[in-house]
Every structure is written in structure tokens, then in C-alpha cells.
Tab-separated table of C-alpha atoms in Angstrom:
chain	number	residue	atom	x	y	z
A	1	UNK	CA	113.628	150.493	88.617
A	2	UNK	CA	112.761	154.209	89.417
A	3	UNK	CA	109.215	155.449	89.396
A	4	UNK	CA	108.384	157.518	86.273
A	5	UNK	CA	105.876	159.824	88.092
A	6	UNK	CA	107.824	163.091	87.910
A	7	UNK	CA	108.376	163.155	91.924
A	8	UNK	CA	112.185	163.777	92.919
A	9	UNK	CA	113.087	161.551	96.030
A	10	UNK	CA	115.690	162.546	98.539
A	11	UNK	CA	116.097	160.221	101.354
A	12	UNK	CA	118.075	159.035	104.256
A	13	UNK	CA	118.310	155.309	105.373
A	14	UNK	CA	119.826	155.208	109.145
A	15	UNK	CA	119.500	152.972	112.182
A	16	UNK	CA	119.172	154.283	115.507
A	17	UNK	CA	123.013	154.395	115.837
A	18	UNK	CA	122.625	157.660	113.674
A	19	UNK	CA	120.292	159.713	116.147
A	20	UNK	CA	122.935	162.088	116.825
A	21	UNK	CA	123.762	162.591	113.117
A	22	UNK	CA	120.344	163.798	112.201
A	23	UNK	CA	121.073	167.356	112.937
A	24	UNK	CA	123.373	167.716	110.583
A	25	UNK	CA	120.658	167.093	107.670
A	26	UNK	CA	117.574	168.257	109.563
A	27	UNK	CA	117.544	171.572	107.848
A	28	UNK	CA	118.232	170.334	104.585
A	29	UNK	CA	115.675	167.697	104.545
A	30	UNK	CA	113.214	170.314	105.984
A	31	UNK	CA	114.050	172.666	103.047
A	32	UNK	CA	113.504	169.904	100.702
A	33	UNK	CA	110.195	168.742	102.153
A	34	UNK	CA	108.766	172.156	101.092
A	35	UNK	CA	109.800	172.053	97.526
A	36	UNK	CA	106.929	171.438	94.892
A	37	UNK	CA	107.383	167.889	93.270
A	38	UNK	CA	109.969	166.710	96.107
A	39	UNK	CA	109.398	163.845	98.508
A	40	UNK	CA	111.540	163.273	101.675
A	41	UNK	CA	111.983	159.687	102.452
A	42	UNK	CA	113.192	158.589	106.067
A	43	UNK	CA	113.828	154.778	106.266
A	44	UNK	CA	114.713	153.414	109.684
A	45	UNK	CA	115.246	155.970	112.112
A	46	UNK	CA	112.427	158.688	113.272
A	47	UNK	CA	114.583	161.587	114.321
A	48	UNK	CA	113.537	163.692	117.084
A	49	UNK	CA	112.777	167.165	116.162
A	50	UNK	CA	111.978	166.436	112.386
A	51	UNK	CA	108.796	168.269	112.180
A	52	UNK	CA	108.059	168.136	108.539
A	53	UNK	CA	106.437	166.369	105.955
A	54	UNK	CA	108.254	163.386	104.893
A	55	UNK	CA	107.422	159.652	104.150
A	56	UNK	CA	108.695	157.784	107.325
A	57	UNK	CA	109.123	154.008	106.804
A	58	UNK	CA	110.065	152.060	109.899
A	59	UNK	CA	112.906	149.636	109.843
A	60	UNK	CA	112.635	146.387	108.418
A	61	UNK	CA	114.638	143.413	107.998
A	62	UNK	CA	113.093	142.433	104.692
A	63	UNK	CA	115.854	142.798	102.095
A	64	UNK	CA	113.281	142.806	99.308
A	65	UNK	CA	111.668	145.840	100.527
A	66	UNK	CA	114.754	147.522	101.708
A	67	UNK	CA	115.789	147.491	98.133
A	68	UNK	CA	112.216	148.541	96.770
A	69	UNK	CA	112.533	151.525	99.065
A	70	UNK	CA	116.332	152.326	97.932
A	71	UNK	CA	115.338	152.223	94.277
A	72	UNK	CA	112.810	155.043	94.979
A	73	UNK	CA	115.660	157.503	95.638
A	74	UNK	CA	117.206	160.198	93.429
A	75	UNK	CA	119.609	161.344	95.978
A	76	UNK	CA	120.629	159.642	99.332
A	77	UNK	CA	122.265	161.405	101.962
A	78	UNK	CA	125.029	159.815	104.203
A	79	UNK	CA	125.670	162.022	107.373
A	80	UNK	CA	128.034	160.759	110.192
A	81	UNK	CA	129.528	162.756	113.210
A	82	UNK	CA	133.189	162.507	113.279
A	83	UNK	CA	133.433	160.234	116.462
A	84	UNK	CA	136.148	157.305	117.507
A	85	UNK	CA	133.870	154.699	116.110
A	86	UNK	CA	132.685	156.473	112.992
A	87	UNK	CA	136.066	156.580	111.579
A	88	UNK	CA	135.958	152.771	111.383
A	89	UNK	CA	132.811	152.550	109.226
A	90	UNK	CA	132.653	151.607	105.584
A	91	UNK	CA	131.446	153.224	102.677
A	92	UNK	CA	128.544	150.732	102.287
A	93	UNK	CA	125.866	153.401	102.363
A	94	UNK	CA	127.467	155.135	99.353
A	95	UNK	CA	127.838	151.767	97.658
A	96	UNK	CA	124.069	151.099	98.425
A	97	UNK	CA	122.900	154.444	97.177
A	98	UNK	CA	125.228	154.173	93.760
A	99	UNK	CA	123.774	150.698	93.128
A	100	UNK	CA	120.380	152.012	93.226
A	101	UNK	CA	121.336	154.822	90.791
A	102	UNK	CA	120.916	157.555	93.624
A	103	UNK	CA	123.520	160.573	93.839
A	104	UNK	CA	125.086	160.646	97.429
A	105	UNK	CA	125.552	163.523	99.715
A	106	UNK	CA	128.016	162.309	101.926
A	107	UNK	CA	129.883	163.420	105.090
A	108	UNK	CA	133.687	164.445	104.826
A	109	UNK	CA	134.860	161.465	106.823
A	110	UNK	CA	137.633	159.156	106.242
A	111	UNK	CA	135.440	155.968	105.324
A	112	UNK	CA	134.198	158.209	102.538
A	113	UNK	CA	137.418	159.336	101.127
A	114	UNK	CA	137.414	157.188	98.072
A	115	UNK	CA	134.531	159.281	96.966
A	116	UNK	CA	135.904	162.635	97.511
A	117	UNK	CA	137.161	162.941	93.954
A	118	UNK	CA	134.130	160.821	92.415
A	119	UNK	CA	130.788	161.746	91.886
A	120	UNK	CA	129.408	161.968	95.393
A	121	UNK	CA	128.992	165.361	96.742
A	122	UNK	CA	130.748	165.964	100.088
A	123	UNK	CA	129.465	167.963	103.376
A	124	UNK	CA	131.165	168.648	106.611
A	125	UNK	CA	128.616	171.110	108.133
A	126	UNK	CA	124.789	171.584	108.250
A	127	UNK	CA	125.202	174.390	105.889
A	128	UNK	CA	126.843	172.435	103.131
A	129	UNK	CA	124.231	169.651	103.446
A	130	UNK	CA	121.538	172.426	102.850
A	131	UNK	CA	123.846	173.792	99.886
A	132	UNK	CA	123.898	170.462	98.284
A	133	UNK	CA	120.532	169.495	98.798
A	134	UNK	CA	119.325	172.952	97.288
A	135	UNK	CA	121.635	172.101	94.223
A	136	UNK	CA	120.310	168.474	93.916
A	137	UNK	CA	116.918	169.267	94.082
A	138	UNK	CA	117.505	171.580	90.826
A	139	UNK	CA	117.375	169.975	87.284
A	140	UNK	CA	116.564	166.603	86.822
A	141	UNK	CA	118.819	166.083	84.097
A	142	UNK	CA	121.764	167.445	85.912
A	143	UNK	CA	120.991	164.766	88.613
A	144	UNK	CA	120.412	161.861	86.320
A	145	UNK	CA	123.944	162.850	84.464
A	146	UNK	CA	125.450	162.834	87.875
A	147	UNK	CA	123.901	159.487	88.785
A	148	UNK	CA	125.258	158.037	85.646
A	149	UNK	CA	128.789	159.113	86.923
A	150	UNK	CA	128.048	157.436	90.076
A	151	UNK	CA	127.191	154.185	88.478
A	152	UNK	CA	130.563	154.231	86.529
A	153	UNK	CA	132.564	155.039	89.655
A	154	UNK	CA	130.803	152.342	91.450
A	155	UNK	CA	131.456	149.781	88.792
A	156	UNK	CA	135.375	150.718	88.591
A	157	UNK	CA	135.485	148.772	91.828
A	158	UNK	CA	137.821	151.486	93.509
A	159	UNK	CA	136.068	151.389	96.785
A	160	UNK	CA	135.596	147.808	96.919
A	161	UNK	CA	139.460	147.170	96.136
A	162	UNK	CA	140.216	149.622	99.058
A	163	UNK	CA	137.773	147.729	101.433
A	164	UNK	CA	139.342	144.359	100.609
A	165	UNK	CA	142.681	145.673	101.357
A	166	UNK	CA	141.741	147.157	104.622
A	167	UNK	CA	139.892	144.002	105.518
A	168	UNK	CA	143.146	142.055	104.670
A	169	UNK	CA	145.373	144.556	106.538
A	170	UNK	CA	143.152	144.104	109.714
A	171	UNK	CA	143.177	140.434	109.628
A	172	UNK	CA	147.132	140.266	109.168
A	173	UNK	CA	147.576	142.733	111.962
A	174	UNK	CA	144.807	141.890	114.215
């Protein structure tokens, strides 16, 4: 359950493999950190050059702690630079955020395309991340309504079906 303390939390859960992706969202997260009543959370990766106030939590393999941290968020971000390996990623990060009831701002990238017409906000540039973060740090009621859509979208199984079909194709075609 999300805390009922009036604090709006935006965060990024990322491993070291996302170090290069951090520049996509640095300005957006820096802006958010200066807003009253907003906390910026960073779980895992501690990006170089992020010289602004945030809650930095080191990586943990404790699934209970991971879920607890995830449940704190109102908005989760999922930046990924387009590389030969990133197009092979899954939309797991969006699924995690959706299950936790957090709206997602995701990279416009093939693994997330099932979400483009759904409730996730989609960004391609650092400026678009700034624009979306500014919009999401607006009224709490708007965010809660979008989060409810996120839950409905997740519950529809649309992304799970696509992943299952993709896995079956990979197995069949090796």
C-alpha cells in the first residue's frame, strides 16, 4: 500500500546496465527534486552527474524490500537508449510499475510498444521526459486516474500475451 503522507514520489529502478540511459532523465528528475512535496527515488544505479537531492537506495536481492520500495512510487520511469541489445528487452519494468499502481513514463522503443496506446506516457528525448515529469507532478487526482487505467491495462493481459507469443516464436525458431 502506498503511504498516505501527501508526498508525491517519482522513481527509477535501474541496474548498472542502465548507466548510459541516465542522461535521458537527469534533467527531468533534477526538476522534480526541486518541487515541493515531491521525492525523487533512485533504486540500484547511482548515476554519475546526478547532483541533486534524491533518495538513493542501493541494489538488493531482497524481493520483499524491492516490492516495498516499488509500492512507494506514484510515477516510475523507464528510459532505455536504442541499442542492438535494448530492442530485445521486455516490458517488465512497465509491468512492475503497473502492478505497484504507478504511472509509467517509458522510452519509445519496441519492447514497450504495446503500451504506446495504453496508459503509459511515452518519451523519445530528454526534453519529452522533462515535459512528462512536469505534467505528472501536477494534480494528484489526475495521476490517480491514470494509475487506475494502468491497472486495467495490465489486467487485460495484452502485454503478457505478446510476451508469451514472442517467447514461443523464439523457442520455435531458435
